[in-house]
PDB file of C-alpha atoms in Angstrom:
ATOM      1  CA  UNK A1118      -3.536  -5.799  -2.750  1.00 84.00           C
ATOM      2  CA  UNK A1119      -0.858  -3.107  -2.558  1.00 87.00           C
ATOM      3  CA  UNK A1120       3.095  -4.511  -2.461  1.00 94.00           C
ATOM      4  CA  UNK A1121       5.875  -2.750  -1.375  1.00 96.00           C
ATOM      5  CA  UNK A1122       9.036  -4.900  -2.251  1.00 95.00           C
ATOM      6  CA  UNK A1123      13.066  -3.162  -1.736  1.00 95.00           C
ATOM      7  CA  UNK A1124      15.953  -4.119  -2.589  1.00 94.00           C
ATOM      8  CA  UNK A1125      19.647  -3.403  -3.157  1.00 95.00           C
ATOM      9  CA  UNK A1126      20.789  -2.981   1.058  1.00 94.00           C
ATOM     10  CA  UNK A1127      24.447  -4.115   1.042  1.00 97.00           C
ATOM     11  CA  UNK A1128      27.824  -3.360   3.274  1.00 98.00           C
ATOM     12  CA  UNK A1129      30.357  -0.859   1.620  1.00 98.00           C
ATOM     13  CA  UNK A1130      32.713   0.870   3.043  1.00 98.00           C
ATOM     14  CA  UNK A1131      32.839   4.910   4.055  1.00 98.00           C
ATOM     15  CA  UNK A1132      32.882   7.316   0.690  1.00 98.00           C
ATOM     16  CA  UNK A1133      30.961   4.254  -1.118  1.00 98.00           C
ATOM     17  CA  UNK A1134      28.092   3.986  -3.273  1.00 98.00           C
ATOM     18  CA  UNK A1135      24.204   1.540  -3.238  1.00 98.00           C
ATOM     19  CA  UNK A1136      21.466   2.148  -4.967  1.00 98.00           C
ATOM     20  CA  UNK A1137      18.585   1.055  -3.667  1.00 98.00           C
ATOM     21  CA  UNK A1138      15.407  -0.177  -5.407  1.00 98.00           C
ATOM     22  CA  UNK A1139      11.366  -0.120  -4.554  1.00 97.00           C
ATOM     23  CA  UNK A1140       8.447  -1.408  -7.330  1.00 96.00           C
ATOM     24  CA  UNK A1141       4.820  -0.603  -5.567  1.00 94.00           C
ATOM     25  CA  UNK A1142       2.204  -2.436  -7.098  1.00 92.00           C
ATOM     26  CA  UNK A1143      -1.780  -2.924  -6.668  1.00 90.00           C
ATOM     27  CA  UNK A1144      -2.683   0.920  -6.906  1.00 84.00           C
ATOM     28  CA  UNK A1145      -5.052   2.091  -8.693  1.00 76.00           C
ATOM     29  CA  UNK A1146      -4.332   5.550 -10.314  1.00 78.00           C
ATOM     30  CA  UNK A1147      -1.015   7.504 -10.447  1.00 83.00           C
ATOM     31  CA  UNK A1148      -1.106   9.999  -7.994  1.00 90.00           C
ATOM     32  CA  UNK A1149       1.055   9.120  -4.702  1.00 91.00           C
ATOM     33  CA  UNK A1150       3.624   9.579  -3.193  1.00 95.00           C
ATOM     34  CA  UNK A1151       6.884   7.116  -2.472  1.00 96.00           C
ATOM     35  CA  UNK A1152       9.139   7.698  -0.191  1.00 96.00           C
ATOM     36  CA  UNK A1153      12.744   6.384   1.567  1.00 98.00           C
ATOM     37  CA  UNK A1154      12.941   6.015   5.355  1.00 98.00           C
ATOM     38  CA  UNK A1155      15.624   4.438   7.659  1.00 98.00           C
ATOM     39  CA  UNK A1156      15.970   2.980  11.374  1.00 98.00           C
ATOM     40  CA  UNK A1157      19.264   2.298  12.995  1.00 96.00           C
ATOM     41  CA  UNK A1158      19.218   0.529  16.297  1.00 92.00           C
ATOM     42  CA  UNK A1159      18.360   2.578  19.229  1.00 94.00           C
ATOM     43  CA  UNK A1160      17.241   5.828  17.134  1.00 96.00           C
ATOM     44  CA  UNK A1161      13.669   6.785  15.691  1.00 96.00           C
ATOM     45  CA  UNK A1162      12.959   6.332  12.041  1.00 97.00           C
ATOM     46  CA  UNK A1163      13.983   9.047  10.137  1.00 97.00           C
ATOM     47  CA  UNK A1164      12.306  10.487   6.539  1.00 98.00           C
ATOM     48  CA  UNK A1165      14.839  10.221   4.292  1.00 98.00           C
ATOM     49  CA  UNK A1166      13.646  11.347   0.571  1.00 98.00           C
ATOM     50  CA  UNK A1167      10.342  11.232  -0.503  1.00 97.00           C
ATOM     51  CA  UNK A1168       8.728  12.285  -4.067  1.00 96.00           C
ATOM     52  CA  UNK A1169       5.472  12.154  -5.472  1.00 94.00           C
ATOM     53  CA  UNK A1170       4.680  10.753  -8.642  1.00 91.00           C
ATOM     54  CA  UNK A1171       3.017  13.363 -10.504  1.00 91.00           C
ATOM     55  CA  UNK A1172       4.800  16.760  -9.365  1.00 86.00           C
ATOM     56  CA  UNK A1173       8.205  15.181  -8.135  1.00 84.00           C
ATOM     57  CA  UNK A1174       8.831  17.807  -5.851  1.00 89.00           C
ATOM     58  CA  UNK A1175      11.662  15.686  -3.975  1.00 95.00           C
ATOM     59  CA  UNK A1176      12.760  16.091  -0.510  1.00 97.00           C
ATOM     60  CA  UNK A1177      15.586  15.324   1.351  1.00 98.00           C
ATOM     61  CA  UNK A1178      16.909  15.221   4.675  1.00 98.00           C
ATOM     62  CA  UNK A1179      19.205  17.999   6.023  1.00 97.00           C
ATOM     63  CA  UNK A1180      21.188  14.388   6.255  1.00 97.00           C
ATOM     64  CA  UNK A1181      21.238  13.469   3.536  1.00 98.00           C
ATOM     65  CA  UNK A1182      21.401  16.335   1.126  1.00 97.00           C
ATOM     66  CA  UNK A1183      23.379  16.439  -1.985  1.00 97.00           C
ATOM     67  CA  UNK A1184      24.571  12.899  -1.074  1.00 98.00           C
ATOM     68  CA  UNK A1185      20.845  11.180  -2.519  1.00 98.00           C
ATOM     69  CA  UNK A1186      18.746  11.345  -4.918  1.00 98.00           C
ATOM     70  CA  UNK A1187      15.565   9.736  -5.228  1.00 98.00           C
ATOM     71  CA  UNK A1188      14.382   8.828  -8.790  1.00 96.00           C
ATOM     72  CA  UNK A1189      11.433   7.707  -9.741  1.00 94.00           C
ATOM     73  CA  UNK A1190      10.070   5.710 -12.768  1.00 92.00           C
ATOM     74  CA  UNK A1191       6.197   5.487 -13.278  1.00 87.00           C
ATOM     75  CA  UNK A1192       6.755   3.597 -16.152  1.00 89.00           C
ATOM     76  CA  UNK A1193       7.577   0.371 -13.733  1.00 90.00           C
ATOM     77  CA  UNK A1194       6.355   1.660 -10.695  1.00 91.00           C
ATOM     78  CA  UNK A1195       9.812   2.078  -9.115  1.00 94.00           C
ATOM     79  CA  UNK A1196      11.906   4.311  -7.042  1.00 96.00           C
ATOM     80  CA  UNK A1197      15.260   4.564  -6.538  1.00 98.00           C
ATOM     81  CA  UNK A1198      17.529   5.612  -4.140  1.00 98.00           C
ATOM     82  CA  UNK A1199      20.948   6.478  -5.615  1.00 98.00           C
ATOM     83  CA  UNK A1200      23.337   6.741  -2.134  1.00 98.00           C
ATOM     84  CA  UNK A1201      26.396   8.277  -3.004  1.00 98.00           C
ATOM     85  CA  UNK A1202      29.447   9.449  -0.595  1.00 98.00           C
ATOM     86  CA  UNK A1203      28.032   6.895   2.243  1.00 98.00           C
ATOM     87  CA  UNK A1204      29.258   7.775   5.782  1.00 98.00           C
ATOM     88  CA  UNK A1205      29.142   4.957   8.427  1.00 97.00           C
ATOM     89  CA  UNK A1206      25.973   7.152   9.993  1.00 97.00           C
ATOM     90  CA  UNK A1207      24.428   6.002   7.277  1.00 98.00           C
ATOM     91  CA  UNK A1208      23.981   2.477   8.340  1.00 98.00           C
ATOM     92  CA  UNK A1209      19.942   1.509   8.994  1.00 98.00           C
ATOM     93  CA  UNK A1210      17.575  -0.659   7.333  1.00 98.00           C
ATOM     94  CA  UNK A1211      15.906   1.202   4.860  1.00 98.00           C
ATOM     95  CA  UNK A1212      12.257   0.879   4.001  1.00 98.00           C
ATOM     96  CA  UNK A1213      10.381   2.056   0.927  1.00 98.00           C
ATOM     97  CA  UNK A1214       6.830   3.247   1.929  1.00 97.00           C
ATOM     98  CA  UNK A1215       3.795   4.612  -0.328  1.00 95.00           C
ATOM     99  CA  UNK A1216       0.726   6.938   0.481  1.00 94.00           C
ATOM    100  CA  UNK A1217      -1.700   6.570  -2.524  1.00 91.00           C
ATOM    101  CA  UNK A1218      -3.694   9.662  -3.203  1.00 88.00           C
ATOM    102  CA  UNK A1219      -2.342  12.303  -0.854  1.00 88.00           C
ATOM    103  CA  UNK A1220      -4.577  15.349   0.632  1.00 88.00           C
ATOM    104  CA  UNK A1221      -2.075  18.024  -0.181  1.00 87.00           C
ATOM    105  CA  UNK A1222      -0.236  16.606  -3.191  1.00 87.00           C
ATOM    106  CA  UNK A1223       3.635  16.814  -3.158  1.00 87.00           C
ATOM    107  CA  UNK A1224       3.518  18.835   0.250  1.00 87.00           C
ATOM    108  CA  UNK A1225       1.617  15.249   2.174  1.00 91.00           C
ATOM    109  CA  UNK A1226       5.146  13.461   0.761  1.00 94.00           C
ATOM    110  CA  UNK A1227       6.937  15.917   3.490  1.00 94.00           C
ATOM    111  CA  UNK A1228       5.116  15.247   6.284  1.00 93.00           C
ATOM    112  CA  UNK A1229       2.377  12.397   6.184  1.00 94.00           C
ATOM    113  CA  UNK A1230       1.983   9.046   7.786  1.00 94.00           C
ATOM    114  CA  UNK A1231       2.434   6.388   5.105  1.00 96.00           C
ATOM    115  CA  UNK A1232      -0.032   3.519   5.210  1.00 95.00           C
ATOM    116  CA  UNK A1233       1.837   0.674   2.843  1.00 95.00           C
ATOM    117  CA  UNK A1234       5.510  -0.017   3.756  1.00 97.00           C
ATOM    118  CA  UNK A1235       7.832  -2.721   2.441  1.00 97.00           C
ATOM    119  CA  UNK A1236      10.234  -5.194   4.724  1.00 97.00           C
ATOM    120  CA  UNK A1237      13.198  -3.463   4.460  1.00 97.00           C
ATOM    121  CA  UNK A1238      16.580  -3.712   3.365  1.00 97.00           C
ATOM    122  CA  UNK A1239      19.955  -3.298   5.757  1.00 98.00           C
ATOM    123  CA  UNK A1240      22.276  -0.771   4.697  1.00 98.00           C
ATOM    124  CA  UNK A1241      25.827  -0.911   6.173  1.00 98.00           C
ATOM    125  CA  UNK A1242      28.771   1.457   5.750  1.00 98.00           C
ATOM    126  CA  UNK A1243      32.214   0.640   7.407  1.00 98.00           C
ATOM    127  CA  UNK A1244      34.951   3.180   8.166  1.00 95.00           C
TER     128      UNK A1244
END
């Protein structure tokens, strides 16, 4: 059974740093990707960095860019998402998400539906 479990949310206030952390279990093989999305109230949920395991090949939002990074770590089946310079648009809950064995490699991490998602964790930046 796959498991998606986050954690690592928090309040902090604008120019702040979180790091964020994700450990997918249950797959079998190495190949897939893992990715960071968000929701804020009222707004549609937004892609925020995704990488895949084998080729990296991260990608960010035009939102987010050279404010994140997304690390992974095959070693523990992790990801991280290292939020740096937080802005109070940055407040969400953030979700960790996997999609094992992707069609196109690194390019499904861009755009593809991602089957196995995790509950979340609320990320809140004050001004």
């Amino acid at each position: 059974q796959v498991r998606v479990a986050e954690s690592g949310g928090g309040s902090v206030q604008a120019g702040g740093s979180l790091r964020l952390s994700c450990m997918v279990t249950g797959y079998v093989g190495s190949d897939y990707c893992l990715g960071w999305f968000r929701q804020a109230p009222g707004k549609e949920r937004e892609r925020v960095a995704t990488i895949h395991t084998l080729n990296s090949k991260p990608y960010y939002a035009d939102s987010v860019k050279d404010r994140f990074t997304i690390v992974q770590d095959n070693a523990k089946n992790s990801v991280y998402l290292q939020m740096d310079s937080l802005e109070p648009a940055d407040t969400a809950m953030y979700y960790c998400a996997a999609l094992p064995s992707p069609r196109a490699g690194w390019f499904s991490c861009r755009l593809a539906d991602f089957p196995d998602w995790g509950q979340g964790t609320q990320v809140t930046v004050s001004s």
